[in-house]
Coordinates of C-alpha atoms and ligand atoms in Angstrom, one line a residue:
M179 CA 0.0 0.0 0.0
N180 CA 1.0 3.6 -0.2
I181 CA 3.4 5.7 1.8
D182 CA 4.0 9.1 0.3
G183 CA 3.4 7.8 -3.2
T184 CA 5.6 4.7 -2.8
A185 CA 4.1 1.2 -2.7
W186 CA 5.3 -0.8 0.3
R187 CA 4.9 -4.2 1.8
T188 CA 5.5 -4.9 5.4
I189 CA 8.1 -7.6 4.9
W190 CA 10.5 -8.5 2.1
L191 CA 13.6 -10.5 1.3
E192 CA 16.6 -8.0 1.1
K193 CA 18.6 -7.8 -2.1
D194 CA 21.4 -9.8 -0.5
G195 CA 19.0 -12.8 -0.7
H196 CA 19.8 -13.7 2.9
S197 CA 18.3 -11.1 5.3
V198 CA 14.7 -9.9 5.7
G199 CA 13.5 -6.3 5.7
V200 CA 10.6 -5.1 7.8
I201 CA 8.9 -1.8 8.7
D202 CA 9.6 -0.9 12.4
Q203 CA 6.0 -0.5 13.6
T204 CA 7.0 0.6 17.1
Q205 CA 8.1 3.9 15.6
L206 CA 4.9 4.7 13.7
P207 CA 3.1 7.0 13.2
H208 CA 5.8 9.5 14.0
K209 CA 8.8 7.9 12.2
F210 CA 8.8 5.6 9.2
S211 CA 11.9 3.4 9.4
T212 CA 12.9 -0.1 8.3
L213 CA 15.0 -2.8 9.9
K214 CA 17.0 -5.7 8.6
L215 CA 16.6 -9.1 10.4
S216 CA 19.7 -11.2 9.9
N217 CA 19.2 -14.2 12.2
C218 CA 16.5 -16.2 14.0
Q219 CA 17.0 -14.3 17.3
E220 CA 16.3 -11.0 15.6
A221 CA 13.2 -12.3 13.9
A222 CA 12.0 -13.6 17.3
T223 CA 12.7 -10.3 19.0
A224 CA 10.9 -8.4 16.2
I225 CA 7.8 -10.5 16.8
S226 CA 7.8 -10.4 20.6
T227 CA 8.6 -6.6 20.8
M228 CA 5.9 -5.9 18.2
I229 CA 8.3 -4.4 15.6
V230 CA 6.1 -6.6 13.5
R231 CA 2.6 -7.5 14.7
G232 CA -0.8 -8.6 13.4
A233 CA -1.6 -12.3 12.9
P234 CA -0.8 -12.8 9.2
L235 CA 2.4 -10.7 9.4
I236 CA 3.6 -12.6 12.5
G237 CA 3.1 -15.8 10.5
V238 CA 5.2 -14.6 7.6
T239 CA 7.9 -13.3 9.9
G240 CA 8.0 -16.6 11.7
A241 CA 8.5 -18.4 8.3
Y242 CA 11.3 -16.2 7.4
G243 CA 12.7 -16.6 10.9
L244 CA 13.1 -20.3 10.3
M245 CA 14.8 -19.6 7.0
L246 CA 17.3 -17.3 8.8
A247 CA 17.9 -20.1 11.4
L248 CA 18.5 -22.8 8.6
Q249 CA 21.0 -20.5 6.9
E250 CA 23.2 -20.7 10.0
D251 CA 22.5 -24.4 10.9
P252 CA 20.3 -26.6 8.8
S253 CA 20.4 -29.6 11.1
D254 CA 17.3 -31.3 12.6
N255 CA 18.2 -30.0 16.1
A256 CA 18.6 -26.4 14.9
L257 CA 15.3 -26.6 13.1
E258 CA 13.4 -27.8 16.2
A259 CA 15.1 -25.3 18.4
A260 CA 14.3 -22.4 16.1
F261 CA 10.7 -23.7 15.7
K262 CA 10.3 -23.7 19.5
Q263 CA 11.9 -20.2 19.9
L264 CA 9.7 -18.6 17.3
N265 CA 6.5 -20.3 18.3
A266 CA 7.0 -19.1 21.9
T267 CA 7.1 -15.4 20.9
R268 CA 3.4 -14.7 20.8
P269 CA 0.8 -17.4 21.8
T270 CA -2.5 -16.2 20.5
A271 CA -2.4 -15.7 16.7
V272 CA -2.5 -19.2 15.2
N273 CA -0.9 -18.0 12.0
L274 CA 2.5 -18.2 13.6
R275 CA 2.2 -21.9 14.4
W276 CA 0.5 -22.5 11.0
A277 CA 3.4 -20.9 9.1
L278 CA 6.1 -22.5 11.2
K279 CA 4.6 -25.9 10.6
R280 CA 4.3 -25.3 6.9
I281 CA 8.0 -24.5 6.7
R282 CA 9.0 -27.4 8.9
D283 CA 6.9 -29.9 6.9
K284 CA 8.5 -28.6 3.7
V285 CA 12.1 -28.7 4.7
K286 CA 12.2 -31.8 7.1
P287 CA 12.3 -34.4 4.3
L288 CA 15.1 -32.6 2.5
Q289 CA 18.9 -32.9 2.9
P290 CA 20.2 -30.2 5.3
A291 CA 22.1 -28.4 2.5
K292 CA 18.8 -27.8 0.6
R293 CA 16.7 -26.7 3.5
A294 CA 17.4 -22.9 3.7
E295 CA 16.7 -22.4 0.0
A296 CA 13.4 -24.4 0.3
A297 CA 12.4 -22.3 3.4
R298 CA 13.2 -19.1 1.4
A299 CA 10.9 -20.2 -1.4
E300 CA 8.1 -21.4 0.9
S301 CA 8.2 -18.2 3.0
A302 CA 8.0 -16.1 -0.2
L303 CA 5.0 -18.2 -1.3
I304 CA 3.2 -17.7 2.1
A305 CA 3.8 -14.0 1.7
E306 CA 2.3 -13.9 -1.8
E307 CA -0.6 -16.1 -0.8
D308 CA -1.3 -13.7 2.1
V309 CA -1.5 -10.8 -0.3
A310 CA -3.8 -12.6 -2.6
M311 CA -6.1 -13.8 0.3
C312 CA -6.3 -10.3 1.7
E313 CA -7.1 -8.8 -1.7
A314 CA -9.9 -11.4 -2.1
I315 CA -11.2 -10.5 1.4
G316 CA -11.3 -6.9 0.2
N317 CA -13.4 -7.8 -2.8
H318 CA -15.9 -9.9 -0.8
G319 CA -16.1 -7.2 1.8
L320 CA -16.6 -4.5 -0.8
A321 CA -19.8 -6.3 -1.9
I322 CA -21.1 -6.1 1.7
I323 CA -20.3 -2.4 2.0
Q324 CA -21.9 -1.7 -1.4
K325 CA -25.1 -3.5 -0.2
L326 CA -25.1 -1.6 3.1
A327 CA -24.7 1.7 1.2
A328 CA -27.5 1.0 -1.2
G329 CA -29.8 -0.2 1.5
R330 CA -29.8 3.0 3.5
P331 CA -32.8 5.3 3.3
S332 CA -32.7 7.9 0.5
V333 CA -32.2 10.8 2.9
R334 CA -28.9 9.2 4.0
Q335 CA -27.6 8.3 0.6
K336 CA -25.4 11.4 0.4
E337 CA -23.8 10.7 3.8
P338 CA -20.6 8.6 4.1
I339 CA -21.0 5.0 4.9
Q340 CA -19.6 4.7 8.5
V341 CA -17.5 1.7 9.5
L342 CA -16.0 1.3 13.0
T343 CA -12.9 -0.8 13.4
H344 CA -10.8 -1.9 16.4
C345 CA -7.0 -2.4 16.6
N346 CA -5.0 -2.5 13.3
A347 CA -6.2 -5.1 10.9
G348 CA -4.9 -3.2 7.9
W349 CA -1.9 -3.8 5.6
L350 CA 0.5 -3.2 8.4
A351 CA -0.9 -6.3 10.1
T352 CA -0.5 -8.5 7.0
V353 CA 1.9 -8.4 4.0
D354 CA -0.4 -6.0 2.0
W355 CA -4.0 -4.9 1.9
G356 CA -5.0 -6.0 5.4
T357 CA -8.1 -8.0 6.5
A358 CA -10.7 -5.7 8.0
L359 CA -9.3 -2.7 6.2
A360 CA -9.1 -4.4 2.8
P361 CA -12.8 -3.9 2.0
I362 CA -12.5 -0.3 3.1
Y363 CA -9.6 0.3 0.7
K364 CA -11.5 -1.4 -2.1
A365 CA -14.6 0.8 -1.3
H366 CA -12.5 4.0 -1.2
R367 CA -10.8 3.1 -4.5
A368 CA -14.2 2.2 -6.1
G369 CA -15.3 5.8 -5.3
L370 CA -17.7 5.1 -2.4
N371 CA -18.1 7.8 0.2
I372 CA -16.7 6.0 3.3
H373 CA -15.6 7.2 6.7
V374 CA -13.9 5.0 9.4
W375 CA -14.2 5.4 13.1
V376 CA -10.9 4.2 14.5
D377 CA -10.8 2.9 18.1
E378 CA -7.6 4.0 19.6
T379 CA -7.1 0.5 21.1
R380 CA -5.4 0.9 24.4
P381 CA -3.0 -0.2 25.7
R382 CA -0.7 -0.3 22.6
N383 CA -2.9 2.1 20.6
Q384 CA -2.7 0.2 17.3
G385 CA -5.7 2.1 16.1
A386 CA -4.5 5.6 17.0
S387 CA -1.0 4.9 15.7
L388 CA -1.2 2.3 12.9
T389 CA -4.8 2.3 11.5
A390 CA -5.0 6.1 11.5
Y391 CA -1.5 6.2 9.9
E392 CA -2.3 3.8 7.0
L393 CA -5.8 5.2 6.3
G394 CA -4.3 8.6 6.2
R395 CA -1.6 7.6 3.7
E396 CA -4.3 6.0 1.5
G397 CA -6.5 9.2 1.8
V398 CA -9.4 7.4 3.5
P399 CA -11.4 9.8 5.7
H400 CA -11.3 8.6 9.3
T401 CA -11.7 9.8 12.9
V402 CA -9.9 8.4 16.0
I403 CA -12.1 7.8 19.0
V404 CA -11.4 6.6 22.5
D405 CA -12.2 2.9 23.0
N406 CA -15.2 3.7 25.1
A407 CA -17.0 5.9 22.5
G408 CA -18.1 3.1 20.2
G409 CA -21.2 2.1 22.0
H410 CA -22.4 5.7 22.2
L411 CA -21.8 6.2 18.4
M412 CA -23.8 3.1 17.7
Q413 CA -26.7 4.2 19.8
Q414 CA -26.7 7.6 18.0
G415 CA -26.9 5.9 14.6
Y416 CA -23.4 6.9 13.5
V417 CA -22.1 3.4 12.7
D418 CA -23.4 1.3 9.7
A419 CA -21.1 -1.7 10.4
V420 CA -18.3 -2.9 12.6
V421 CA -15.4 -4.7 10.8
V422 CA -12.5 -6.2 12.7
G423 CA -9.8 -8.8 12.1
S424 CA -9.1 -12.1 13.9
D425 CA -6.0 -13.7 15.5
R426 CA -7.6 -17.1 15.8
T427 CA -11.0 -18.3 14.7
T428 CA -12.4 -21.6 16.0
R429 CA -14.1 -24.1 13.7
S430 CA -17.4 -23.0 15.3
G431 CA -16.8 -19.4 14.3
D432 CA -15.7 -17.9 17.7
V433 CA -13.3 -15.1 17.1
C434 CA -10.3 -14.0 19.1
N435 CA -9.1 -10.5 18.4
K436 CA -7.5 -7.5 20.2
I437 CA -8.8 -6.8 23.7
G438 CA -12.0 -4.8 23.6
T439 CA -13.4 -6.4 20.4
Y440 CA -15.9 -8.4 22.5
L441 CA -17.4 -5.2 24.0
K442 CA -17.8 -3.8 20.5
A443 CA -19.7 -6.9 19.5
L444 CA -22.0 -6.6 22.5
A445 CA -22.7 -3.0 21.7
A446 CA -23.3 -3.8 18.0
L447 CA -25.8 -6.5 18.9
D448 CA -27.7 -4.2 21.2
N449 CA -27.9 -1.5 18.6
G450 CA -28.7 -3.7 15.5
V451 CA -25.3 -2.8 13.9
P452 CA -23.8 -5.7 11.8
F453 CA -20.6 -7.0 13.2
Y454 CA -18.2 -8.5 10.6
V455 CA -14.9 -10.3 11.1
A456 CA -12.5 -10.5 8.2
L457 CA -9.9 -13.3 8.2
P458 CA -7.9 -15.5 5.9
A459 CA -7.9 -19.3 6.2
S460 CA -4.5 -19.2 8.0
T461 CA -6.3 -17.7 11.0
I462 CA -8.7 -20.6 11.4
D463 CA -7.8 -23.2 14.1
W464 CA -9.7 -26.3 13.0
S465 CA -8.5 -28.1 16.1
I466 CA -10.7 -26.2 18.6
S467 CA -14.3 -25.1 18.8
D468 CA -14.7 -23.3 22.1
G469 CA -12.8 -20.0 21.8
V470 CA -13.3 -18.9 25.4
A471 CA -12.1 -22.2 26.9
E472 CA -9.4 -23.1 24.4
I473 CA -7.7 -20.1 22.9
P474 CA -4.5 -19.1 24.9
I475 CA -4.7 -15.4 25.7
E476 CA -1.4 -13.5 25.7
T477 CA -0.7 -11.5 28.8
R478 CA 1.7 -8.7 28.1
S479 CA 3.6 -6.4 30.4
A480 CA 1.7 -4.3 32.9
M481 CA 3.9 -1.4 31.8
E482 CA 1.8 -1.1 28.7
V483 CA -1.2 -0.3 30.9
T484 CA 0.6 1.9 33.5
H485 CA 2.5 3.9 30.9
I486 CA 1.9 5.3 27.5
Q487 CA 4.2 6.2 24.6
G488 CA 3.9 9.2 22.3
R489 CA 5.7 12.1 20.7
N490 CA 6.9 14.8 23.0
N491 CA 5.9 18.1 21.6
N492 CA 7.8 20.2 24.0
A493 CA 10.1 22.5 22.1
S494 CA 13.2 21.2 23.8
S495 CA 12.4 17.6 23.2
N496 CA 13.0 17.5 19.5
N497 CA 9.8 15.6 19.0
Q498 CA 11.3 12.4 20.5
L499 CA 9.2 9.4 21.3
T500 CA 8.6 9.5 25.1
T501 CA 7.1 7.2 27.6
V502 CA 5.1 8.7 30.4
Q503 CA 3.5 7.1 33.5
L504 CA -0.3 7.3 33.9
T505 CA -0.8 5.5 37.2
P506 CA 0.3 5.9 40.9
N507 CA 3.6 4.2 41.6
Q508 CA 2.0 1.6 43.8
S509 CA -0.9 0.6 41.4
E510 CA -0.6 -2.7 39.6
G511 CA -1.7 -3.2 36.0
F512 CA -3.1 -6.3 34.2
N513 CA -2.8 -6.6 30.5
P514 CA -4.6 -9.4 28.7
A515 CA -4.0 -8.6 25.0
F516 CA -6.9 -10.4 23.3
D517 CA -10.5 -11.4 24.0
V518 CA -12.9 -13.8 22.5
T519 CA -16.1 -12.8 20.7
P520 CA -18.5 -15.8 20.6
A521 CA -19.9 -16.8 17.2
R522 CA -23.4 -15.8 18.2
L523 CA -22.4 -12.1 18.2
V524 CA -20.8 -12.2 14.7
T525 CA -23.0 -11.3 11.8
A526 CA -20.7 -13.0 9.3
L527 CA -17.1 -14.0 8.5
I528 CA -15.5 -12.4 5.5
T529 CA -12.9 -14.8 4.1
E530 CA -10.9 -15.1 0.9
R531 CA -13.3 -17.7 -0.3
G532 CA -16.4 -15.6 0.3
V533 CA -18.7 -14.7 3.2
A534 CA -19.6 -17.4 5.7
A535 CA -22.0 -17.7 8.6
A536 CA -20.0 -17.7 11.9
S537 CA -20.6 -21.4 12.5
E538 CA -19.0 -24.8 11.7
T539 CA -21.6 -25.3 8.9
G540 CA -20.8 -21.9 7.5
L541 CA -17.0 -22.4 7.5
M542 CA -17.4 -26.0 6.2
E543 CA -19.4 -24.7 3.2
L544 CA -16.3 -22.7 2.1
Y545 CA -13.5 -25.0 3.2
C546 CA -14.9 -28.6 3.0
D547 CA -12.5 -29.6 0.2
D548 CA -9.4 -28.8 2.3
Ligands
LIG1594 C1 -5.2 -8.8 10.2 S1 -4.9 -8.7 11.7 C2 -6.0 -9.3 12.9 C3 -5.4 -9.2 14.2 O1 -4.1 -9.7 14.2 C4 -5.4 -7.7 14.7 O2 -6.7 -7.3 14.8 C5 -4.8 -7.7 16.1 O3 -5.5 -8.0 17.1 C6 -3.4 -7.5 16.2 O4 -2.9 -7.5 17.5 P1 -1.4 -7.2 17.8 O5 -1.3 -7.4 19.3 O6 -1.2 -5.8 17.3 O7 -0.5 -8.2 17.0

């Protein structure tokens, strides 16, 4: 997608053919910078510190991380150790385990000397497939947005169609296009009058920093709101649909996404606002059906709750990124990073194969041949 007229992806193989380039998302929106990952440890650190984040992008970074490990040592032991190290970086998004398994299955039968090259090719394939899946999600979601726009009363036809989103499920969370934001980009490019309410998404503020950044670069009208404003906006009729992403979707259609998503789904149900979840197949965990009981929820540092990062606008600070403390010294913080929205609260799942009911039957209709 676009940054100041240049098309970027979030991850790429560097020209040397051996290292991996990524956008450093911890610096956005205030500074656009890239980093080179040269070994497995650097890939693992990039995932755990959220230099890269978002379920699909974590998966692709994990895949390239295994390639980096195999370049240094292609033995069985090294492969297993790197798999374990990368898989432990973030527990909730199933794409990571999915991508790591895919690389391991590919390289394990090969002679060690051939493994790094095979991992390189497979990682590139996973990245390309992610782009294609996200673009397809965009096309299926566009049809929903067009229908919503056309179905509004004639007095509202001139107003923008209003979509609320939570966290960042845009191109920065994937390789390109995004999941929840892909339909929005498609709608904007198709000339629809669309406006996005962007939840700030405490504690890491992926909405305020990343979603607002990428929508702005693509020229999509948007407004950042505090997380608690969504219910009020829905009550007042200012939201036509909620569209979010997913880090893990059970075979029964339960959806795990950034903390706060569940509350938005409850508010949407109470106000008759459709609640859509956009996700690629790599996010479906077919091995589980009860999201609340079975999905491991990452707990991150309490510092993300007790402190906040932003740009210091004091003249003397040179606009440096600064962290400030919000809470009293003695107060503890608790920081579950994701929550589960049960399938019964989800209007539909928007996948790369089409729109499905959030249920086992709905998903099986699209994926039964896999
Ligand atoms: C296409 S992304 C879907 C999710 O990964 C996204 O909504 C999300 O929750 C990301 O969480 P993060 O903690 O920033 O990795």
